[in-house]
Amino acid sequence: MAAVEMSVAPYWELTFDADGDADRRRRERFLAEVARRGVTDLVLVAHGWNNDRSTATGLYSRFLEPFPALAPGAVLGYAGVVWPSMRFSDEPIPDFPRALAAPAAGGGLDGDTLNALLVTFPGRADVVERLAGLLGRPSRGAGELDEFGRLVRLLVEEERAWPRALTATDTTGENGPAMLTAPVAEVCEDFARGLAVCSAPGGTAAFSLPNPWDGAQELLRQATYYAMKQRAGTVGEMGLGPVLGQLAEAAPTVRVHLVGHSFGARQVAFALRGLPRGVRTVKSVTLLQGAFSHYAFAERVPGTRARGALHGCPGRVDGPLVCCHSRHDSALGTMYPLASRMAGDDRSVAVAGFGIGRALGARWGAVGYDGIQALPGTRVCTLADAVAGRVPASGCVNVDAASVVRRGGPPAGAHSDIVHRELAQVVVAAGRIG
């Protein structure tokens, strides 16, 4: 894909590796130029599961385009975070030109996805190629399915090691998801059922005995996303948070507005945890279809003694933390809760006739599907009120964005449908920008 020309200026790019280490040249240029350009308000956006820089910056360009007209009284600056994540090529972004994928050999992984896995997991080429080979075989047995599961878990093993493990969970005391510990056949059968629910009209599917191989690629997809979820937290807390602290020193009057989509929402939320003590320059945070637990900010997770991993973090925002959510996001409403189940809990779930999220219960919900939960004082604001500028000045705020975030096909649904003027207006209203 050709380089993307940004629709707004000045624009800076911040690049981080999987451990949260920033590209020094880009960081130093960013810190120096934000102060020199006299920026009053900086809108910083973090992407979700995109491995391609052009895809990420293209999304940023389209999302940020309305801002100059929406905030004519501010001296705006813009920044985009680029971090090593990935998107499977069968998940198109609405209204975004899709690269032509190289055809899959024998029905396995397509060429774009194979290359993305190789880039996202450097040093694991042998594992990736063996996984692709198993998916592409016309005839496969139970022993090969067990081998496939072993390889998937080996692929993401490094992501679970220190220091990334420090940012792996959304609630204290959380274990790894069942897909990394439960019997492979059971996990793949559950994912096969989930895909059937996502594809069926109205989110329902008739009961049938699933072929576990129908859920095998979804196991690979979700295990990969689990690894990206951990990376997002690492990059946020160990990378972006400290850089925001450095910006506060270099340009103390600049008002910062954080915007994150999907795992990028988790990233900007964890950046609050990594923000140096006493820094009050973050004036708003807007989460768009956040792919992390709706209990992440809770002081007490219902039915447990656990707390959310981000408890207390909204207090580090000198303004509101706004969560935009949509019931049309089937990636978060169905596949996310299924993939997020903890080991040993409800390993086999009957899903015929209703969504998997309902079958698993509230414990596994995503913040981008039904908003921030179990946090007293969280307020509700309609999208119409938010667009009109009536966003509470502080605290956590849930905004139902289902009226605009609604387009997309299975398995992700409307997950990436975030380029809307109304959502840009929410950011402007939350931050009291210009």
Tab-separated table of C-alpha atoms in Angstrom:
chain	number	residue	atom	x	y	z
A	1	MET	CA	0.000	0.000	0.000
A	2	ALA	CA	1.298	3.485	-0.891
A	3	ALA	CA	2.282	5.973	1.776
A	4	VAL	CA	-0.693	7.828	3.241
A	5	GLU	CA	-0.871	11.614	3.040
A	6	MET	CA	-2.258	12.941	6.322
A	7	SER	CA	-5.369	15.112	6.169
A	8	VAL	CA	-4.254	17.248	9.131
A	9	ALA	CA	-1.106	19.052	10.250
A	10	PRO	CA	1.064	19.279	12.204
A	11	TYR	CA	1.175	15.523	12.676
A	12	TRP	CA	3.777	13.444	14.501
A	13	GLU	CA	4.226	9.699	14.622
A	14	LEU	CA	5.332	7.876	17.753
A	15	THR	CA	6.658	4.368	17.136
A	16	PHE	CA	7.104	1.757	19.867
A	17	ASP	CA	8.413	-1.804	19.869
A	18	ALA	CA	6.756	-4.742	21.636
A	19	ASP	CA	8.454	-3.871	24.952
A	20	GLY	CA	7.298	-0.249	24.857
A	21	ASP	CA	10.632	1.230	23.782
A	22	ALA	CA	10.106	4.335	21.661
A	23	ASP	CA	11.888	5.194	18.444
A	24	ARG	CA	14.216	7.831	19.898
A	25	ARG	CA	14.485	10.052	16.814
A	26	ARG	CA	10.714	10.308	16.377
A	27	ARG	CA	10.162	10.874	20.095
A	28	GLU	CA	12.718	13.688	20.334
A	29	ARG	CA	11.331	15.396	17.240
A	30	PHE	CA	7.815	15.152	18.691
A	31	LEU	CA	8.814	16.631	22.058
A	32	ALA	CA	10.726	19.505	20.494
A	33	GLU	CA	8.247	20.453	17.786
A	34	VAL	CA	5.043	20.348	19.842
A	35	ALA	CA	6.455	23.073	22.072
A	36	ARG	CA	7.913	25.083	19.180
A	37	ARG	CA	4.698	25.038	17.109
A	38	GLY	CA	2.641	26.641	19.896
A	39	VAL	CA	0.124	23.792	20.033
A	40	THR	CA	-2.650	24.328	22.581
A	41	ASP	CA	-4.407	20.956	22.165
A	42	LEU	CA	-2.805	17.684	21.080
A	43	VAL	CA	-5.066	14.867	19.856
A	44	LEU	CA	-3.179	11.573	20.110
A	45	VAL	CA	-4.672	8.440	18.543
A	46	ALA	CA	-3.699	4.783	19.092
A	47	HIS	CA	-4.733	1.996	16.701
A	48	GLY	CA	-5.901	-1.503	17.492
A	49	TRP	CA	-5.136	-4.640	15.515
A	50	ASN	CA	-3.355	-3.181	12.496
A	51	ASN	CA	0.101	-4.456	11.651
A	52	ASP	CA	0.602	-2.208	8.643
A	53	ARG	CA	1.753	1.371	9.209
A	54	SER	CA	-0.090	2.626	6.129
A	55	THR	CA	-3.340	1.073	7.349
A	56	ALA	CA	-2.952	2.704	10.755
A	57	THR	CA	-2.030	6.163	9.435
A	58	GLY	CA	-4.789	5.952	6.837
A	59	LEU	CA	-7.287	5.323	9.616
A	60	TYR	CA	-5.860	8.240	11.590
A	61	SER	CA	-6.075	10.564	8.585
A	62	ARG	CA	-9.716	9.764	7.983
A	63	PHE	CA	-10.702	9.957	11.646
A	64	LEU	CA	-8.876	13.256	12.290
A	65	GLU	CA	-10.009	15.058	9.133
A	66	PRO	CA	-13.023	16.842	10.740
A	67	PHE	CA	-11.092	18.236	13.720
A	68	PRO	CA	-9.873	21.581	12.296
A	69	ALA	CA	-13.433	22.590	11.428
A	70	LEU	CA	-14.826	21.322	14.737
A	71	ALA	CA	-12.331	23.272	16.874
A	72	PRO	CA	-11.432	26.461	14.963
A	73	GLY	CA	-10.448	28.303	18.140
A	74	ALA	CA	-7.661	25.881	19.105
A	75	VAL	CA	-4.130	25.509	17.823
A	76	LEU	CA	-4.353	21.791	17.163
A	77	GLY	CA	-1.583	19.257	16.850
A	78	TYR	CA	-1.987	15.563	16.123
A	79	ALA	CA	-0.034	12.414	16.920
A	80	GLY	CA	-0.481	8.787	15.990
A	81	VAL	CA	0.958	5.769	17.769
A	82	VAL	CA	2.345	2.930	15.655
A	83	TRP	CA	3.079	-0.315	17.491
A	84	PRO	CA	3.637	-3.950	16.414
A	85	SER	CA	0.122	-5.318	16.203
A	86	MET	CA	-1.687	-7.086	13.389
A	87	ARG	CA	-5.008	-7.544	11.643
A	88	PHE	CA	-6.055	-10.697	9.819
A	89	SER	CA	-6.668	-9.750	6.217
A	90	ASP	CA	-10.205	-11.199	6.196
A	91	GLU	CA	-11.321	-8.374	8.508
A	92	PRO	CA	-11.904	-5.373	6.242
A	93	ILE	CA	-12.103	-1.883	7.720
A	94	PRO	CA	-15.300	-0.129	6.542
A	95	ASP	CA	-14.697	2.262	3.616
A	96	PHE	CA	-10.958	1.561	3.643
A	97	PRO	CA	-9.248	0.262	0.495
A	98	ARG	CA	-8.390	-3.374	1.056
A	99	ALA	CA	-5.077	-4.698	-0.189
A	100	LEU	CA	-5.307	-7.676	-2.504
A	101	ALA	CA	-4.405	-10.719	-0.446
A	102	ALA	CA	-2.232	-13.379	-1.942
A	103	PRO	CA	-4.359	-16.531	-2.248
A	104	ALA	CA	-4.007	-19.174	0.395
A	105	ALA	CA	-2.352	-22.392	-0.585
A	106	GLY	CA	-4.830	-25.248	-0.229
A	107	GLY	CA	-7.358	-23.204	1.752
A	108	GLY	CA	-5.054	-22.241	4.634
A	109	LEU	CA	-3.775	-18.803	5.599
A	110	ASP	CA	-3.776	-16.189	2.848
A	111	GLY	CA	-0.490	-14.587	1.917
A	112	ASP	CA	-1.123	-11.261	3.671
A	113	THR	CA	-2.007	-12.916	6.968
A	114	LEU	CA	0.972	-15.264	6.743
A	115	ASN	CA	3.325	-12.338	6.153
A	116	ALA	CA	1.703	-10.360	8.982
A	117	LEU	CA	2.262	-13.212	11.421
A	118	LEU	CA	5.904	-13.475	10.365
A	119	VAL	CA	6.412	-9.740	10.986
A	120	THR	CA	4.449	-9.646	14.245
A	121	PHE	CA	6.231	-12.634	15.760
A	122	PRO	CA	9.870	-12.300	14.696
A	123	GLY	CA	11.916	-15.382	15.475
A	124	ARG	CA	8.871	-17.653	15.202
A	125	ALA	CA	8.934	-18.241	11.441
A	126	ASP	CA	9.146	-22.018	11.794
A	127	VAL	CA	6.083	-22.064	14.063
A	128	VAL	CA	4.079	-19.805	11.741
A	129	GLU	CA	4.918	-21.872	8.680
A	130	ARG	CA	3.963	-25.127	10.407
A	131	LEU	CA	0.645	-23.602	11.484
A	132	ALA	CA	-0.053	-22.484	7.927
A	133	GLY	CA	0.815	-25.951	6.656
A	134	LEU	CA	-1.641	-27.642	9.024
A	135	LEU	CA	-4.449	-25.239	8.092
A	136	GLY	CA	-3.811	-25.860	4.412
A	137	ARG	CA	-3.967	-29.660	4.503
A	138	PRO	CA	-7.063	-31.155	2.873
A	139	SER	CA	-7.263	-34.010	5.387
A	140	ARG	CA	-6.511	-33.543	9.077
A	141	GLY	CA	-7.039	-35.685	12.169
A	142	ALA	CA	-7.324	-35.240	15.931
A	143	GLY	CA	-3.589	-35.652	16.438
A	144	GLU	CA	-2.889	-32.833	14.002
A	145	LEU	CA	-5.429	-30.631	15.802
A	146	ASP	CA	-3.548	-31.171	19.070
A	147	GLU	CA	-0.321	-30.269	17.271
A	148	PHE	CA	-1.972	-27.145	15.884
A	149	GLY	CA	-3.040	-26.077	19.380
A	150	ARG	CA	0.441	-26.703	20.773
A	151	LEU	CA	1.963	-24.540	18.048
A	152	VAL	CA	-0.524	-21.715	18.633
A	153	ARG	CA	0.379	-21.648	22.304
A	154	LEU	CA	4.080	-21.760	21.480
A	155	LEU	CA	3.624	-18.794	19.134
A	156	VAL	CA	2.344	-16.504	21.888
A	157	GLU	CA	4.435	-17.921	24.727
A	158	GLU	CA	6.996	-15.119	24.651
A	159	GLU	CA	4.256	-12.509	25.086
A	160	ARG	CA	3.396	-14.009	28.476
A	161	ALA	CA	6.917	-13.588	29.866
A	162	TRP	CA	8.239	-10.687	31.949
A	163	PRO	CA	8.055	-7.696	31.514
A	164	ARG	CA	5.029	-7.923	29.237
A	165	ALA	CA	3.216	-10.152	31.731
A	166	LEU	CA	2.961	-7.140	34.072
A	167	THR	CA	0.377	-5.615	31.734
A	168	ALA	CA	-1.348	-8.815	30.627
A	169	THR	CA	-4.524	-8.743	32.699
A	170	ASP	CA	-7.539	-6.455	33.099
A	171	THR	CA	-8.357	-7.540	36.658
A	172	THR	CA	-6.159	-8.542	39.583
A	173	GLY	CA	-5.811	-12.283	40.172
A	174	GLU	CA	-6.774	-13.079	36.575
A	175	ASN	CA	-5.472	-16.255	34.976
A	176	GLY	CA	-4.812	-16.862	31.322
A	177	PRO	CA	-7.787	-17.598	29.052
A	178	ALA	CA	-8.975	-21.162	28.575
A	179	MET	CA	-7.914	-21.187	24.943
A	180	LEU	CA	-4.292	-21.380	26.125
A	181	THR	CA	-4.873	-24.181	28.622
A	182	ALA	CA	-8.052	-26.167	27.858
A	183	PRO	CA	-8.222	-29.203	25.526
A	184	VAL	CA	-7.691	-27.977	21.978
A	185	ALA	CA	-10.698	-29.783	20.496
A	186	GLU	CA	-13.070	-28.236	23.042
A	187	VAL	CA	-11.664	-24.758	22.453
A	188	CYS	CA	-11.920	-25.082	18.663
A	189	GLU	CA	-15.477	-26.431	18.928
A	190	ASP	CA	-16.453	-23.383	20.999
A	191	PHE	CA	-14.935	-21.058	18.421
A	192	ALA	CA	-16.718	-22.911	15.605
A	193	ARG	CA	-20.013	-22.323	17.426
A	194	GLY	CA	-19.102	-18.678	17.927
A	195	LEU	CA	-18.409	-18.181	14.233
A	196	ALA	CA	-21.759	-19.779	13.418
A	197	VAL	CA	-23.507	-17.331	15.763
A	198	CYS	CA	-21.695	-14.336	14.217
A	199	SER	CA	-22.593	-15.441	10.687
A	200	ALA	CA	-26.235	-16.359	11.334
A	201	PRO	CA	-29.030	-13.806	10.789
A	202	GLY	CA	-29.837	-12.036	14.040
A	203	GLY	CA	-26.894	-13.619	15.844
A	204	THR	CA	-28.575	-16.990	16.255
A	205	ALA	CA	-27.636	-20.387	14.937
A	206	ALA	CA	-29.327	-23.756	14.845
A	207	PHE	CA	-27.724	-26.451	16.960
A	208	SER	CA	-25.274	-28.710	15.183
A	209	LEU	CA	-22.202	-30.676	16.149
A	210	PRO	CA	-19.272	-28.440	15.217
A	211	ASN	CA	-16.199	-29.565	13.349
A	212	PRO	CA	-13.324	-28.399	15.578
A	213	TRP	CA	-11.205	-27.613	12.526
A	214	ASP	CA	-13.818	-24.973	11.621
A	215	GLY	CA	-12.674	-23.095	14.725
A	216	ALA	CA	-8.949	-23.743	14.368
A	217	GLN	CA	-8.098	-20.563	12.486
A	218	GLU	CA	-10.201	-18.617	14.987
A	219	LEU	CA	-8.054	-20.090	17.768
A	220	LEU	CA	-4.996	-18.729	15.966
A	221	ARG	CA	-6.692	-15.373	15.467
A	222	GLN	CA	-7.819	-15.035	19.085
A	223	ALA	CA	-4.518	-16.243	20.545
A	224	THR	CA	-2.783	-13.659	18.376
A	225	TYR	CA	-5.155	-10.979	19.607
A	226	TYR	CA	-4.555	-12.067	23.192
A	227	ALA	CA	-0.852	-11.457	22.594
A	228	MET	CA	-1.651	-8.061	21.036
A	229	LYS	CA	-3.812	-7.216	24.049
A	230	GLN	CA	-0.783	-7.749	26.287
A	231	ARG	CA	1.436	-5.704	23.987
A	232	ALA	CA	-1.056	-2.853	24.010
A	233	GLY	CA	-0.843	-2.648	27.805
A	234	THR	CA	2.940	-2.839	27.731
A	235	VAL	CA	3.281	-0.117	25.105
A	236	GLY	CA	0.819	2.067	27.004
A	237	GLU	CA	2.279	1.773	30.489
A	238	MET	CA	5.978	1.434	29.685
A	239	GLY	CA	6.111	3.508	26.511
A	240	LEU	CA	3.332	6.036	25.949
A	241	GLY	CA	2.793	6.986	29.604
A	242	PRO	CA	6.429	8.018	30.169
A	243	VAL	CA	6.486	9.927	26.845
A	244	LEU	CA	3.425	11.895	27.959
A	245	GLY	CA	5.335	12.716	31.130
A	246	GLN	CA	8.252	13.976	29.046
A	247	LEU	CA	5.854	16.061	26.964
A	248	ALA	CA	4.482	17.641	30.142
A	249	GLU	CA	8.009	18.749	30.986
A	250	ALA	CA	8.807	20.012	27.472
A	251	ALA	CA	5.447	21.700	26.847
A	252	PRO	CA	3.575	22.030	30.166
A	253	THR	CA	0.711	24.128	28.765
A	254	VAL	CA	-0.290	21.671	26.026
A	255	ARG	CA	-3.625	19.994	26.709
A	256	VAL	CA	-3.491	16.306	25.708
A	257	HIS	CA	-6.510	14.337	24.451
A	258	LEU	CA	-6.013	10.574	24.170
A	259	VAL	CA	-8.105	8.533	21.732
A	260	GLY	CA	-7.788	4.761	21.407
A	261	HIS	CA	-9.539	2.227	19.197
A	262	SER	CA	-9.840	-1.468	20.118
A	263	PHE	CA	-6.539	-2.526	21.742
A	264	GLY	CA	-5.434	1.067	21.230
A	265	ALA	CA	-8.105	1.958	23.800
A	266	ARG	CA	-6.428	-0.439	26.207
A	267	GLN	CA	-3.118	1.179	25.332
A	268	VAL	CA	-4.165	4.741	26.184
A	269	ALA	CA	-5.883	3.482	29.354
A	270	PHE	CA	-2.670	1.765	30.480
A	271	ALA	CA	-0.763	4.932	29.575
A	272	LEU	CA	-2.595	6.524	32.510
A	273	ARG	CA	-1.078	3.850	34.762
A	274	GLY	CA	2.358	4.742	33.386
A	275	LEU	CA	1.860	8.490	33.651
A	276	PRO	CA	4.388	10.038	36.055
A	277	ARG	CA	2.875	11.104	39.356
A	278	GLY	CA	1.667	14.702	39.399
A	279	VAL	CA	1.258	15.083	35.629
A	280	ARG	CA	-2.144	16.695	34.927
A	281	THR	CA	-1.860	17.508	31.229
A	282	VAL	CA	-4.174	14.715	30.004
A	283	LYS	CA	-7.476	16.575	29.700
A	284	SER	CA	-9.627	13.836	28.157
A	285	VAL	CA	-9.576	10.184	27.162
A	286	THR	CA	-11.959	8.717	24.569
A	287	LEU	CA	-12.201	4.951	24.175
A	288	LEU	CA	-13.618	3.742	20.843
A	289	GLN	CA	-14.774	0.104	20.840
A	290	GLY	CA	-12.295	-0.742	23.583
A	291	ALA	CA	-11.129	-4.380	23.504
A	292	PHE	CA	-10.614	-4.934	27.218
A	293	SER	CA	-12.727	-5.827	30.218
A	294	HIS	CA	-15.634	-3.612	31.213
A	295	TYR	CA	-14.470	-4.216	34.806
A	296	ALA	CA	-10.942	-2.896	34.220
A	297	PHE	CA	-11.635	0.355	36.130
A	298	ALA	CA	-13.655	-1.275	38.940
A	299	GLU	CA	-12.609	-1.028	42.576
A	300	ARG	CA	-14.252	-4.428	43.086
A	301	VAL	CA	-15.197	-6.920	40.376
A	302	PRO	CA	-18.719	-8.224	41.137
A	303	GLY	CA	-18.719	-11.593	42.865
A	304	THR	CA	-14.975	-11.571	43.553
A	305	ARG	CA	-12.365	-9.879	45.703
A	306	ALA	CA	-10.464	-8.750	42.630
A	307	ARG	CA	-10.048	-5.181	41.454
A	308	GLY	CA	-9.732	-3.855	37.965
A	309	ALA	CA	-6.153	-3.521	36.781
A	310	LEU	CA	-6.862	0.143	36.006
A	311	HIS	CA	-8.677	1.040	39.218
A	312	GLY	CA	-7.940	4.638	40.153
A	313	CYS	CA	-6.610	5.528	36.701
A	314	PRO	CA	-9.593	7.702	35.663
A	315	GLY	CA	-8.500	10.046	38.462
A	316	ARG	CA	-5.308	10.746	36.525
A	317	VAL	CA	-7.342	12.456	33.799
A	318	ASP	CA	-7.931	16.167	34.375
A	319	GLY	CA	-11.281	15.827	32.656
A	320	PRO	CA	-13.610	13.023	31.529
A	321	LEU	CA	-12.838	9.464	30.469
A	322	VAL	CA	-15.438	8.703	27.795
A	323	CYS	CA	-16.251	5.178	26.655
A	324	CYS	CA	-18.053	4.819	23.312
A	325	HIS	CA	-19.653	1.394	22.899
A	326	SER	CA	-21.894	-0.420	20.418
A	327	ARG	CA	-24.051	-3.529	20.594
A	328	HIS	CA	-23.352	-4.103	16.888
A	329	ASP	CA	-19.723	-4.992	17.614
A	330	SER	CA	-19.854	-8.792	17.372
A	331	ALA	CA	-16.079	-9.074	17.799
A	332	LEU	CA	-16.539	-7.718	21.329
A	333	GLY	CA	-20.009	-9.082	21.974
A	334	THR	CA	-19.356	-12.686	20.972
A	335	MET	CA	-15.767	-13.625	20.146
A	336	TYR	CA	-14.073	-11.461	22.805
A	337	PRO	CA	-15.922	-12.937	25.809
A	338	LEU	CA	-15.429	-16.427	24.456
A	339	ALA	CA	-11.683	-15.885	24.056
A	340	SER	CA	-11.409	-14.164	27.443
A	341	ARG	CA	-12.822	-16.965	29.565
A	342	MET	CA	-10.523	-17.972	32.385
A	343	ALA	CA	-9.056	-21.448	32.558
A	344	GLY	CA	-11.320	-23.982	34.243
A	345	ASP	CA	-14.553	-21.991	33.870
A	346	ASP	CA	-17.444	-23.086	31.653
A	347	ARG	CA	-15.237	-24.855	29.150
A	348	SER	CA	-18.103	-26.002	26.971
A	349	VAL	CA	-20.877	-23.528	26.277
A	350	ALA	CA	-24.089	-24.289	24.417
A	351	VAL	CA	-24.762	-21.267	22.234
A	352	ALA	CA	-27.572	-22.385	19.945
A	353	GLY	CA	-30.259	-19.746	19.783
A	354	PHE	CA	-28.484	-16.900	21.599
A	355	GLY	CA	-25.220	-14.976	21.657
A	356	ILE	CA	-22.162	-16.430	23.358
A	357	GLY	CA	-21.684	-13.249	25.391
A	358	ARG	CA	-25.066	-13.890	27.007
A	359	ALA	CA	-24.235	-17.557	27.599
A	360	LEU	CA	-20.954	-16.711	29.352
A	361	GLY	CA	-22.461	-13.921	31.399
A	362	ALA	CA	-21.264	-10.433	32.320
A	363	ARG	CA	-17.924	-11.616	33.664
A	364	TRP	CA	-16.338	-11.648	30.233
A	365	GLY	CA	-17.807	-8.465	28.779
A	366	ALA	CA	-15.807	-5.891	26.831
A	367	VAL	CA	-15.923	-2.185	27.559
A	368	GLY	CA	-16.539	-1.420	23.876
A	369	TYR	CA	-19.669	-3.571	23.830
A	370	ASP	CA	-21.615	-2.375	26.871
A	371	GLY	CA	-19.517	0.364	28.479
A	372	ILE	CA	-17.701	0.758	31.806
A	373	GLN	CA	-19.292	-1.414	34.496
A	374	ALA	CA	-19.148	-1.747	38.311
A	375	LEU	CA	-17.703	1.731	38.834
A	376	PRO	CA	-20.008	3.883	40.991
A	377	GLY	CA	-20.438	7.401	39.672
A	378	THR	CA	-20.092	6.448	36.004
A	379	ARG	CA	-22.548	8.564	34.077
A	380	VAL	CA	-24.450	7.944	30.860
A	381	CYS	CA	-24.486	10.496	28.063
A	382	THR	CA	-26.447	10.079	24.846
A	383	LEU	CA	-24.574	10.432	21.588
A	384	ALA	CA	-26.820	13.358	20.680
A	385	ASP	CA	-25.896	15.184	23.888
A	386	ALA	CA	-22.219	14.408	23.368
A	387	VAL	CA	-22.331	15.706	19.795
A	388	ALA	CA	-24.004	18.849	21.102
A	389	GLY	CA	-21.115	19.352	23.538
A	390	ARG	CA	-22.922	18.231	26.685
A	391	VAL	CA	-20.322	15.804	28.054
A	392	PRO	CA	-19.719	15.791	31.821
A	393	ALA	CA	-16.578	17.700	32.751
A	394	SER	CA	-15.015	14.871	34.760
A	395	GLY	CA	-15.338	11.220	35.731
A	396	CYS	CA	-16.219	8.193	33.627
A	397	VAL	CA	-18.911	8.540	30.988
A	398	ASN	CA	-20.573	5.862	28.848
A	399	VAL	CA	-21.814	6.884	25.397
A	400	ASP	CA	-23.904	4.449	23.345
A	401	ALA	CA	-22.576	4.937	19.805
A	402	ALA	CA	-24.597	2.118	18.210
A	403	SER	CA	-26.484	4.541	15.968
A	404	VAL	CA	-23.266	5.216	14.006
A	405	VAL	CA	-20.986	2.280	14.886
A	406	ARG	CA	-23.015	-0.405	13.143
A	407	ARG	CA	-21.470	-1.519	9.828
A	408	GLY	CA	-19.305	-4.583	9.274
A	409	GLY	CA	-19.463	-8.263	8.456
A	410	PRO	CA	-18.582	-11.389	10.455
A	411	PRO	CA	-16.679	-12.151	12.556
A	412	ALA	CA	-15.839	-8.607	13.672
A	413	GLY	CA	-19.158	-6.882	12.996
A	414	ALA	CA	-18.945	-3.125	13.506
A	415	HIS	CA	-15.699	-3.257	15.455
A	416	SER	CA	-13.698	-1.063	13.072
A	417	ASP	CA	-16.542	1.248	12.064
A	418	ILE	CA	-15.208	4.278	13.919
A	419	VAL	CA	-14.640	6.918	11.223
A	420	HIS	CA	-17.631	9.159	11.895
A	421	ARG	CA	-17.884	12.891	12.379
A	422	GLU	CA	-20.044	12.261	15.431
A	423	LEU	CA	-17.208	10.400	17.182
A	424	ALA	CA	-14.799	13.225	16.376
A	425	GLN	CA	-17.352	15.585	17.949
A	426	VAL	CA	-17.369	13.422	21.090
A	427	VAL	CA	-13.594	13.865	21.413
A	428	VAL	CA	-13.870	17.631	20.917
A	429	ALA	CA	-16.683	17.876	23.461
A	430	ALA	CA	-14.947	15.692	26.038
A	431	GLY	CA	-11.796	17.775	25.857
A	432	ARG	CA	-13.497	21.170	25.655
A	433	ILE	CA	-11.306	21.790	22.616
A	434	GLY	CA	-11.445	25.241	21.068
